[in-house]
Amino acid sequence: MALIVQKFGGTSVGTVERIQEVAKKLIQFQQQGHDLVVVVSAMSGETNRLLSLANELNDNPQGRELDVLLSTGEQVTIALLCMALEQQGVHANSYTGSQVRILTDKTHNKARIMEIDDQKIRNDLAKGHIVVVAGFQGCDEFGNITTLGRGGSDTTAVALAAALNASECQIYTDVDGVYTTDPRVVAEARRLDKITFEEMLEMASLGAKVLQIRSVEFASKYNVPLRVLSSFKEGGGTLITSEETEMEQAQISGIAFNRDEAKLTILGVPDNPGIASQILGPIAKQNIEVDMIIQNTGHDGTTDFTFTVHRNDYASAMSIIKAAAKTLSAREVNGDDKIAKISIVGVGMRSHAGIANTMFEALASEGINICMISTSEIKISVVIDEKYLELGVRTLHNAFELEHE
Ligand code: ADP
Ligand code: ASP
Ligand code: MG
């Protein structure tokens, strides 16, 4: 019998009625002859609710206790889903991450899965039970509860699929697949039948939150066939695969965007060796991730230096840069935390020229100014004023005719 790992996201288990629907669906799958391991998220809104409780009591909730708190969301859903299954006469056992033993490193709030013990799961499957595992959590070597970062249930599902050598990992969510861009922003967005791991990884890294980045990394590394489907609508969804052949025709596969960006500029710093590390070193020391970096051509022995960070890190990055500016006798420091990044992604870029130009012309035709540009082999990203984000995404979707196959 084929073993499938299925993951149901927050909206799909958002009410008791929806949990009942999921239970019915699982029973049908089981009757078709599948062995089922099911991963569930917390009911929609629950993780945010728990976070805001933590924020009421602590200015900066983090670490071990935040993980103890957040992991309860998923613990509720696994129990409720098993009760719904039992009610319909099907045996099911629920497991938290630490009960399975999903062993992670010690990085609270953003832990990485190191190892999974599949023994309990295999024993249950052998008895014909459905196994329900809490997403988004594990435990470190000392038994402390850890969580995997927002959206982490996707990664739990893929990691289980890899550990159990499942024939497919199916991610059920509130859209019926991966689209050319977020369908909430562009109504004409088109569902893709297939997308490569490489493209999906770029899309996820550049802001498409339909899959957690690590789940795609994991699936690609262990070659787990990964499919995104709707919990509410029939259909084959989107298969994420390593093959490129058919898709190479398209220049661009999708557009991703990220609103959570901020940029900082330090003007008139001496144009000497070591300047970049003197500016960015202290930023890295504070564990602030830097995304794009631009250093202007030097002029009269000085230069300007601009970089982007996550908007949540803007205030801390600014105070670090102000201190660096004094030491370096920089002329001025400025910044903007109302910027956004739009990226076009596609393996077809490797073999097509002129894509960047189409992108820049389309944005210019709408009067959208580009503040920063960065490119890699299969993506081009631009930073623009946040207020033009939606217009920019729609304009590019049109310019590359992504609504048509
Ligand atoms: P879940 O709670 O099931 O994990 P998420 O909210 O994490 O669901 O992910 C699904 C959402 O991802 C969709 O509702 C959609 O708005 C958003 N999304 C962003 N980019 C895309 C894309 N390119 N294709 C499909 N959905 C996308
Ligand atoms: N419940 C967690 C979150 O909201 C994990 C997940 O849903 O994947 O981020
Ligand atoms: Mg998600």
Tab-separated table of C-alpha atoms and ligand atoms in Angstrom:
chain	number	residue	atom	x	y	z
A	1	MET	CA	0.000	0.000	0.000
A	2	ALA	CA	1.226	3.455	-0.855
A	3	LEU	CA	2.164	5.600	2.088
A	4	ILE	CA	1.174	9.242	1.771
A	5	VAL	CA	1.902	12.119	4.118
A	6	GLN	CA	-0.838	14.752	4.041
A	7	LYS	CA	-0.669	18.142	5.718
A	8	PHE	CA	-3.708	20.292	6.470
A	9	GLY	CA	-3.076	23.983	7.130
A	10	GLY	CA	-4.767	26.313	9.604
A	11	THR	CA	-7.799	27.262	7.493
A	12	SER	CA	-8.414	23.607	6.596
A	13	VAL	CA	-8.813	22.758	10.310
A	14	GLY	CA	-10.133	26.184	11.370
A	15	THR	CA	-13.471	24.993	12.831
A	16	VAL	CA	-14.874	21.710	14.182
A	17	GLU	CA	-16.922	21.376	10.993
A	18	ARG	CA	-13.769	21.620	8.898
A	19	ILE	CA	-12.012	19.089	11.098
A	20	GLN	CA	-14.955	16.753	10.444
A	21	GLU	CA	-14.544	17.327	6.710
A	22	VAL	CA	-10.838	16.511	6.925
A	23	ALA	CA	-11.674	13.328	8.856
A	24	LYS	CA	-14.126	12.271	6.107
A	25	LYS	CA	-11.541	12.922	3.425
A	26	LEU	CA	-8.955	10.862	5.292
A	27	ILE	CA	-11.327	7.953	5.642
A	28	GLN	CA	-11.943	7.988	1.883
A	29	PHE	CA	-8.207	7.942	1.224
A	30	GLN	CA	-7.739	5.085	3.635
A	31	GLN	CA	-10.541	3.149	1.950
A	32	GLN	CA	-8.724	3.601	-1.362
A	33	GLY	CA	-5.899	1.622	0.198
A	34	HIS	CA	-3.460	4.265	1.402
A	35	ASP	CA	-1.432	4.278	4.584
A	36	LEU	CA	-1.862	7.753	6.008
A	37	VAL	CA	0.322	9.979	8.118
A	38	VAL	CA	-1.378	13.316	8.676
A	39	VAL	CA	0.249	16.533	9.830
A	40	VAL	CA	-1.925	19.376	11.044
A	41	SER	CA	-1.397	23.036	11.851
A	42	ALA	CA	-3.039	24.954	14.657
A	43	MET	CA	-6.604	26.138	13.941
A	44	SER	CA	-6.416	29.332	11.863
A	45	GLY	CA	-5.569	32.400	13.926
A	46	GLU	CA	-4.510	30.338	16.930
A	47	THR	CA	-0.736	30.828	16.612
A	48	ASN	CA	-1.279	34.591	16.279
A	49	ARG	CA	-3.611	34.570	19.289
A	50	LEU	CA	-1.003	32.795	21.410
A	51	LEU	CA	1.663	35.232	20.230
A	52	SER	CA	-0.418	38.229	21.220
A	53	LEU	CA	-1.013	36.734	24.687
A	54	ALA	CA	2.751	36.404	25.051
A	55	ASN	CA	3.197	40.001	23.906
A	56	GLU	CA	0.804	41.214	26.590
A	57	LEU	CA	3.045	39.774	29.286
A	58	ASN	CA	6.494	40.279	27.842
A	59	ASP	CA	8.059	42.933	25.595
A	60	ASN	CA	10.068	40.412	23.663
A	61	PRO	CA	8.713	36.889	24.081
A	62	GLN	CA	11.156	34.348	22.674
A	63	GLY	CA	13.110	31.206	23.369
A	64	ARG	CA	12.052	28.152	25.315
A	65	GLU	CA	8.814	29.392	26.877
A	66	LEU	CA	7.502	30.802	23.604
A	67	ASP	CA	7.929	27.351	22.068
A	68	VAL	CA	6.096	25.711	24.977
A	69	LEU	CA	3.249	28.151	24.368
A	70	LEU	CA	3.075	28.057	20.552
A	71	SER	CA	3.284	24.275	20.319
A	72	THR	CA	-0.054	23.994	22.157
A	73	GLY	CA	-1.912	25.224	19.053
A	74	GLU	CA	-1.043	22.110	17.080
A	75	GLN	CA	-1.592	19.861	20.110
A	76	VAL	CA	-5.247	20.905	20.179
A	77	THR	CA	-5.791	20.051	16.510
A	78	ILE	CA	-4.181	16.594	16.589
A	79	ALA	CA	-6.446	15.538	19.455
A	80	LEU	CA	-9.595	16.974	17.856
A	81	LEU	CA	-8.864	15.322	14.510
A	82	CYS	CA	-8.319	11.929	16.165
A	83	MET	CA	-11.588	12.323	18.086
A	84	ALA	CA	-13.402	13.094	14.822
A	85	LEU	CA	-11.869	9.998	13.223
A	86	GLU	CA	-12.714	7.762	16.181
A	87	GLN	CA	-16.293	9.087	16.061
A	88	GLN	CA	-16.488	7.746	12.508
A	89	GLY	CA	-15.127	4.376	13.568
A	90	VAL	CA	-11.536	4.785	12.409
A	91	HIS	CA	-8.568	4.200	14.706
A	92	ALA	CA	-6.180	7.102	14.931
A	93	ASN	CA	-3.367	8.080	17.269
A	94	SER	CA	-2.080	11.571	17.789
A	95	TYR	CA	1.535	12.471	18.539
A	96	THR	CA	3.191	15.736	19.463
A	97	GLY	CA	6.594	16.375	17.900
A	98	SER	CA	8.448	15.227	20.991
A	99	GLN	CA	6.308	12.070	21.300
A	100	VAL	CA	7.164	10.907	17.772
A	101	ARG	CA	10.575	12.102	18.473
A	102	ILE	CA	11.218	14.700	15.911
A	103	LEU	CA	14.662	15.656	17.102
A	104	THR	CA	15.733	19.216	16.323
A	105	ASP	CA	18.683	21.443	17.106
A	106	LYS	CA	18.437	23.831	20.068
A	107	THR	CA	17.497	26.979	18.113
A	108	HIS	CA	14.228	27.876	19.830
A	109	ASN	CA	11.573	29.461	17.578
A	110	LYS	CA	13.434	28.482	14.407
A	111	ALA	CA	14.718	24.979	15.033
A	112	ARG	CA	15.950	22.626	12.339
A	113	ILE	CA	14.919	18.987	12.181
A	114	MET	CA	17.910	16.664	12.645
A	115	GLU	CA	16.376	13.217	12.922
A	116	ILE	CA	13.009	11.492	13.073
A	117	ASP	CA	12.280	8.251	14.916
A	118	ASP	CA	9.715	6.458	12.732
A	119	GLN	CA	9.156	3.446	14.989
A	120	LYS	CA	5.867	4.433	16.663
A	121	ILE	CA	4.449	5.611	13.354
A	122	ARG	CA	5.345	2.395	11.549
A	123	ASN	CA	3.875	0.269	14.367
A	124	ASP	CA	0.592	2.186	14.189
A	125	LEU	CA	0.411	1.989	10.406
A	126	ALA	CA	0.979	-1.756	10.608
A	127	LYS	CA	-2.144	-1.963	12.792
A	128	GLY	CA	-4.136	-0.054	10.160
A	129	HIS	CA	-4.313	3.158	12.187
A	130	ILE	CA	-4.165	6.670	10.830
A	131	VAL	CA	-1.269	8.556	12.429
A	132	VAL	CA	-1.795	12.235	13.226
A	133	VAL	CA	1.306	14.322	13.994
A	134	ALA	CA	1.455	17.887	15.291
A	135	GLY	CA	3.155	20.162	12.767
A	136	PHE	CA	5.677	22.918	13.489
A	137	GLN	CA	7.324	21.298	16.522
A	138	GLY	CA	9.939	18.918	17.790
A	139	CYS	CA	12.256	18.621	20.766
A	140	ASP	CA	15.959	19.086	21.323
A	141	GLU	CA	18.292	16.424	22.710
A	142	PHE	CA	17.319	17.409	26.285
A	143	GLY	CA	13.585	17.093	25.622
A	144	ASN	CA	12.894	20.842	25.441
A	145	ILE	CA	10.033	21.648	23.094
A	146	THR	CA	11.141	23.523	19.981
A	147	THR	CA	9.237	25.078	17.066
A	148	LEU	CA	10.271	25.350	13.436
A	149	GLY	CA	9.382	28.955	12.531
A	150	ARG	CA	6.138	30.284	11.033
A	151	GLY	CA	4.669	27.992	8.426
A	152	GLY	CA	6.745	25.139	9.876
A	153	SER	CA	4.063	22.458	9.575
A	154	ASP	CA	4.941	22.212	5.877
A	155	THR	CA	8.458	21.216	6.893
A	156	THR	CA	7.211	18.652	9.423
A	157	ALA	CA	5.194	17.021	6.642
A	158	VAL	CA	8.050	16.910	4.145
A	159	ALA	CA	10.523	15.674	6.754
A	160	LEU	CA	8.154	12.866	7.745
A	161	ALA	CA	7.614	11.977	4.091
A	162	ALA	CA	11.386	11.767	3.621
A	163	ALA	CA	11.915	9.714	6.801
A	164	LEU	CA	9.105	7.296	5.925
A	165	ASN	CA	9.991	7.168	2.244
A	166	ALA	CA	6.410	8.165	1.390
A	167	SER	CA	5.265	8.053	-2.205
A	168	GLU	CA	4.088	11.688	-2.020
A	169	CYS	CA	3.789	14.592	0.386
A	170	GLN	CA	0.517	16.452	-0.126
A	171	ILE	CA	0.069	19.940	1.290
A	172	TYR	CA	-3.649	20.755	1.563
A	173	THR	CA	-4.364	24.444	1.909
A	174	ASP	CA	-6.852	27.191	1.023
A	175	VAL	CA	-5.691	27.562	-2.606
A	176	ASP	CA	-5.765	24.772	-5.181
A	177	GLY	CA	-2.074	24.946	-6.007
A	178	VAL	CA	0.873	27.225	-6.601
A	179	TYR	CA	-0.099	30.204	-8.756
A	180	THR	CA	1.888	32.512	-11.003
A	181	THR	CA	1.555	34.981	-8.123
A	182	ASP	CA	-0.513	35.318	-4.949
A	183	PRO	CA	-4.121	35.001	-6.209
A	184	ARG	CA	-5.191	37.352	-3.416
A	185	VAL	CA	-3.314	40.155	-5.184
A	186	VAL	CA	-3.811	39.306	-8.855
A	187	ALA	CA	-7.211	37.828	-9.673
A	188	GLU	CA	-5.932	36.635	-13.095
A	189	ALA	CA	-3.106	34.612	-11.536
A	190	ARG	CA	-2.931	31.141	-13.080
A	191	ARG	CA	-2.403	27.839	-11.318
A	192	LEU	CA	0.728	26.013	-12.402
A	193	ASP	CA	0.468	22.258	-12.977
A	194	LYS	CA	4.165	21.876	-12.230
A	195	ILE	CA	7.011	23.984	-10.932
A	196	THR	CA	10.641	23.009	-10.308
A	197	PHE	CA	12.100	22.776	-6.795
A	198	GLU	CA	14.555	25.466	-7.787
A	199	GLU	CA	11.850	27.913	-8.824
A	200	MET	CA	9.652	27.091	-5.830
A	201	LEU	CA	12.597	27.674	-3.532
A	202	GLU	CA	13.158	31.121	-5.042
A	203	MET	CA	9.422	31.918	-4.909
A	204	ALA	CA	9.240	30.886	-1.232
A	205	SER	CA	12.463	32.724	-0.326
A	206	LEU	CA	11.268	35.863	-2.085
A	207	GLY	CA	7.984	36.025	-0.216
A	208	ALA	CA	5.437	33.490	-1.563
A	209	LYS	CA	4.236	32.079	1.737
A	210	VAL	CA	2.359	29.146	0.244
A	211	LEU	CA	5.178	26.804	1.370
A	212	GLN	CA	7.766	27.317	4.092
A	213	ILE	CA	11.228	27.685	2.510
A	214	ARG	CA	12.708	24.829	4.504
A	215	SER	CA	10.012	22.422	3.352
A	216	VAL	CA	11.061	23.032	-0.251
A	217	GLU	CA	14.766	22.689	0.617
A	218	PHE	CA	14.035	19.392	2.344
A	219	ALA	CA	11.871	18.049	-0.481
A	220	SER	CA	14.520	18.950	-3.009
A	221	LYS	CA	17.364	17.440	-0.982
A	222	TYR	CA	15.583	14.128	-0.371
A	223	ASN	CA	13.685	14.158	-3.671
A	224	VAL	CA	10.253	13.956	-2.028
A	225	PRO	CA	7.457	14.436	-4.583
A	226	LEU	CA	5.598	17.436	-3.190
A	227	ARG	CA	2.105	18.544	-4.179
A	228	VAL	CA	0.066	21.590	-3.143
A	229	LEU	CA	-3.705	21.073	-3.288
A	230	SER	CA	-6.939	22.560	-2.007
A	231	SER	CA	-8.741	21.113	1.005
A	232	PHE	CA	-11.984	22.472	-0.368
A	233	LYS	CA	-11.891	21.827	-4.089
A	234	GLU	CA	-11.131	18.714	-6.150
A	235	GLY	CA	-8.143	18.820	-8.506
A	236	GLY	CA	-4.587	17.714	-9.095
A	237	GLY	CA	-3.003	20.847	-7.615
A	238	THR	CA	0.620	21.720	-8.371
A	239	LEU	CA	3.415	19.185	-8.417
A	240	ILE	CA	6.815	20.455	-7.386
A	241	THR	CA	9.415	18.418	-9.188
A	242	SER	CA	13.036	18.313	-10.233
A	243	GLU	CA	12.299	18.031	-13.968
A	244	GLU	CA	12.623	21.143	-16.066
A	245	THR	CA	12.048	19.979	-19.619
A	246	GLU	CA	8.437	21.010	-20.326
A	247	MET	CA	8.655	24.181	-18.340
A	248	GLU	CA	11.677	25.576	-20.077
A	249	GLN	CA	9.444	27.261	-22.659
A	250	ALA	CA	8.175	29.827	-20.186
A	251	GLN	CA	10.505	32.752	-19.584
A	252	ILE	CA	9.006	33.538	-16.230
A	253	SER	CA	7.125	31.086	-14.014
A	254	GLY	CA	5.998	33.396	-11.273
A	255	ILE	CA	6.166	36.644	-9.364
A	256	ALA	CA	6.870	36.788	-5.644
A	257	PHE	CA	6.804	39.826	-3.407
A	258	ASN	CA	7.648	40.827	0.108
A	259	ARG	CA	6.267	43.786	1.999
A	260	ASP	CA	8.366	43.318	5.108
A	261	GLU	CA	11.475	45.139	3.925
A	262	ALA	CA	13.372	48.237	5.007
A	263	LYS	CA	16.470	49.928	3.607
A	264	LEU	CA	19.290	51.847	5.224
A	265	THR	CA	21.859	54.096	3.559
A	266	ILE	CA	25.094	55.418	4.951
A	267	LEU	CA	26.389	58.308	2.832
A	268	GLY	CA	29.897	59.631	2.388
A	269	VAL	CA	31.930	56.842	3.976
A	270	PRO	CA	35.637	56.607	3.107
A	271	ASP	CA	36.083	54.436	0.003
A	272	ASN	CA	38.683	52.148	1.607
A	273	PRO	CA	39.201	48.385	1.838
A	274	GLY	CA	37.257	46.893	4.758
A	275	ILE	CA	34.459	49.436	4.748
A	276	ALA	CA	31.728	46.889	3.951
A	277	SER	CA	32.740	44.675	6.822
A	278	GLN	CA	32.976	47.633	9.200
A	279	ILE	CA	29.371	48.529	8.366
A	280	LEU	CA	27.856	45.062	8.081
A	281	GLY	CA	29.941	43.262	10.718
A	282	PRO	CA	28.099	44.801	13.697
A	283	ILE	CA	24.769	44.123	11.930
A	284	ALA	CA	25.624	40.434	11.562
A	285	LYS	CA	26.743	40.291	15.200
A	286	GLN	CA	23.218	41.228	16.237
A	287	ASN	CA	21.893	38.345	14.111
A	288	ILE	CA	20.184	40.720	11.701
A	289	GLU	CA	19.904	39.220	8.238
A	290	VAL	CA	20.912	41.488	5.386
A	291	ASP	CA	19.306	40.924	2.009
A	292	MET	CA	20.365	43.271	-0.827
A	293	ILE	CA	23.564	45.292	-0.665
A	294	ILE	CA	24.682	48.101	-2.975
A	295	GLN	CA	27.877	50.097	-2.827
A	296	ASN	CA	27.982	53.078	-5.169
A	297	THR	CA	30.975	53.977	-7.298
A	298	GLY	CA	33.374	56.016	-5.214
A	299	HIS	CA	33.679	59.735	-5.743
A	300	ASP	CA	36.292	62.049	-4.193
A	301	GLY	CA	37.482	59.226	-1.974
A	302	THR	CA	34.060	58.540	-0.455
A	303	THR	CA	31.163	56.282	-1.335
A	304	ASP	CA	27.540	55.511	-0.338
A	305	PHE	CA	26.427	52.158	0.961
A	306	THR	CA	22.832	50.847	0.989
A	307	PHE	CA	21.392	47.575	2.274
A	308	THR	CA	18.017	46.051	3.132
A	309	VAL	CA	16.828	44.179	6.234
A	310	HIS	CA	13.538	42.766	7.515
A	311	ARG	CA	11.259	45.599	8.615
A	312	ASN	CA	11.196	44.258	12.197
A	313	ASP	CA	14.962	44.778	12.359
A	314	TYR	CA	14.879	48.331	11.009
A	315	ALA	CA	15.112	50.166	14.341
A	316	SER	CA	17.986	48.043	15.675
A	317	ALA	CA	19.858	48.188	12.358
A	318	MET	CA	19.452	51.974	12.306
A	319	SER	CA	20.967	52.453	15.750
A	320	ILE	CA	23.909	50.195	14.859
A	321	ILE	CA	24.498	52.121	11.620
A	322	LYS	CA	24.321	55.479	13.380
A	323	ALA	CA	27.086	54.341	15.712
A	324	ALA	CA	29.164	53.063	12.758
A	325	ALA	CA	28.592	56.372	10.939
A	326	LYS	CA	30.235	58.282	13.791
A	327	THR	CA	33.271	56.010	13.842
A	328	LEU	CA	33.640	56.231	10.062
A	329	SER	CA	32.950	59.983	9.948
A	330	ALA	CA	30.179	59.342	7.429
A	331	ARG	CA	28.300	62.354	6.094
A	332	GLU	CA	24.760	61.140	6.743
A	333	VAL	CA	22.570	58.154	7.499
A	334	ASN	CA	19.061	57.703	6.159
A	335	GLY	CA	16.545	54.947	5.725
A	336	ASP	CA	13.065	53.934	4.649
A	337	ASP	CA	10.916	51.228	6.180
A	338	LYS	CA	8.093	51.584	3.661
A	339	ILE	CA	9.645	49.684	0.803
A	340	ALA	CA	8.752	46.378	-0.821
A	341	LYS	CA	10.484	43.890	-3.051
A	342	ILE	CA	9.048	42.327	-6.204
A	343	SER	CA	10.826	39.416	-7.863
A	344	ILE	CA	10.267	37.605	-11.122
A	345	VAL	CA	11.349	33.963	-11.101
A	346	GLY	CA	11.893	31.422	-13.859
A	347	VAL	CA	14.398	28.840	-15.036
A	348	GLY	CA	13.631	30.096	-18.575
A	349	MET	CA	15.630	33.234	-17.755
A	350	ARG	CA	18.804	31.256	-18.357
A	351	SER	CA	18.031	30.980	-22.047
A	352	HIS	CA	16.136	34.188	-22.784
A	353	ALA	CA	17.677	37.627	-23.122
A	354	GLY	CA	15.864	40.912	-22.544
A	355	ILE	CA	13.786	39.806	-19.571
A	356	ALA	CA	15.212	42.452	-17.259
A	357	ASN	CA	14.431	45.109	-19.819
A	358	THR	CA	10.806	43.993	-20.163
A	359	MET	CA	10.546	44.185	-16.379
A	360	PHE	CA	12.060	47.681	-16.105
A	361	GLU	CA	10.031	49.058	-19.019
A	362	ALA	CA	6.780	47.734	-17.592
A	363	LEU	CA	7.443	49.355	-14.210
A	364	ALA	CA	8.500	52.618	-15.852
A	365	SER	CA	5.312	52.719	-17.920
A	366	GLU	CA	3.388	52.948	-14.641
A	367	GLY	CA	5.762	55.563	-13.227
A	368	ILE	CA	7.100	53.136	-10.609
A	369	ASN	CA	10.612	54.076	-9.529
A	370	ILE	CA	13.125	51.296	-8.870
A	371	CYS	CA	15.368	51.966	-5.828
A	372	MET	CA	17.477	48.808	-5.938
A	373	ILE	CA	17.975	45.843	-8.252
A	374	SER	CA	19.485	42.436	-7.667
A	375	THR	CA	19.710	39.435	-9.946
A	376	SER	CA	20.647	35.780	-9.860
A	377	GLU	CA	20.535	33.098	-12.503
A	378	ILE	CA	16.793	32.524	-12.246
A	379	LYS	CA	15.418	35.689	-10.619
A	380	ILE	CA	15.401	39.478	-10.833
A	381	SER	CA	14.336	41.474	-7.771
A	382	VAL	CA	13.561	45.169	-7.510
A	383	VAL	CA	12.934	47.303	-4.457
A	384	ILE	CA	10.186	49.900	-4.849
A	385	ASP	CA	8.032	52.170	-2.702
A	386	GLU	CA	5.588	49.965	-0.796
A	387	LYS	CA	2.559	51.898	-2.007
A	388	TYR	CA	3.150	50.699	-5.581
A	389	LEU	CA	3.534	47.045	-4.654
A	390	GLU	CA	0.172	45.748	-5.868
A	391	LEU	CA	0.228	47.879	-9.017
A	392	GLY	CA	3.764	46.668	-9.709
A	393	VAL	CA	2.856	42.993	-9.321
A	394	ARG	CA	-0.215	43.351	-11.559
A	395	THR	CA	1.757	45.294	-14.171
A	396	LEU	CA	4.464	42.638	-14.355
A	397	HIS	CA	1.927	39.811	-14.419
A	398	ASN	CA	0.454	41.519	-17.490
A	399	ALA	CA	3.765	42.357	-19.127
A	400	PHE	CA	4.904	38.726	-19.023
A	401	GLU	CA	1.415	37.505	-19.998
A	402	LEU	CA	1.388	35.097	-17.090
A	403	GLU	CA	-2.383	34.683	-17.233
A	404	HIS	CA	-1.892	32.703	-20.481
A	405	GLU	CA	-0.166	29.386	-20.695
B	1	ADP	P1	-1.859	27.231	5.338
B	1	ADP	O1	-2.510	27.857	6.522
B	1	ADP	O2	-2.692	26.164	4.704
B	1	ADP	O3	-0.449	26.798	5.597
B	1	ADP	P2	-0.864	29.627	4.033
B	1	ADP	O4	-1.656	30.856	4.323
B	1	ADP	O5	0.413	29.423	4.758
B	1	ADP	O6	-1.823	28.381	4.209
B	1	ADP	O7	-0.537	29.540	2.457
B	1	ADP	C1	-1.573	29.673	1.496
B	1	ADP	C2	-1.659	31.113	0.998
B	1	ADP	O8	-0.444	31.449	0.303
B	1	ADP	C3	-2.740	31.369	-0.029
B	1	ADP	O9	-3.983	31.652	0.562
B	1	ADP	C4	-2.186	32.528	-0.844
B	1	ADP	O10	-2.783	33.769	-0.495
B	1	ADP	C5	-0.708	32.602	-0.460
B	1	ADP	N1	0.174	32.632	-1.628
B	1	ADP	C6	1.207	33.503	-1.797
B	1	ADP	N2	1.805	33.313	-2.976
B	1	ADP	C7	1.147	32.292	-3.587
B	1	ADP	C8	1.317	31.625	-4.837
B	1	ADP	N3	2.271	31.973	-5.714
B	1	ADP	N4	0.463	30.612	-5.137
B	1	ADP	C9	-0.493	30.245	-4.273
B	1	ADP	N5	-0.711	30.853	-3.073
B	1	ADP	C10	0.107	31.852	-2.723
B	2	ASP	N1	0.817	27.208	13.268
B	2	ASP	C1	2.100	27.641	12.753
B	2	ASP	C2	1.963	29.009	12.098
B	2	ASP	O1	0.886	29.570	12.072
B	2	ASP	C3	2.723	26.649	11.830
B	2	ASP	C4	1.959	26.387	10.549
B	2	ASP	O2	0.772	26.676	10.432
B	2	ASP	O3	2.573	25.846	9.616
B	2	ASP	O4	2.937	29.543	11.624
B	3	MG	MG	1.407	27.818	5.658
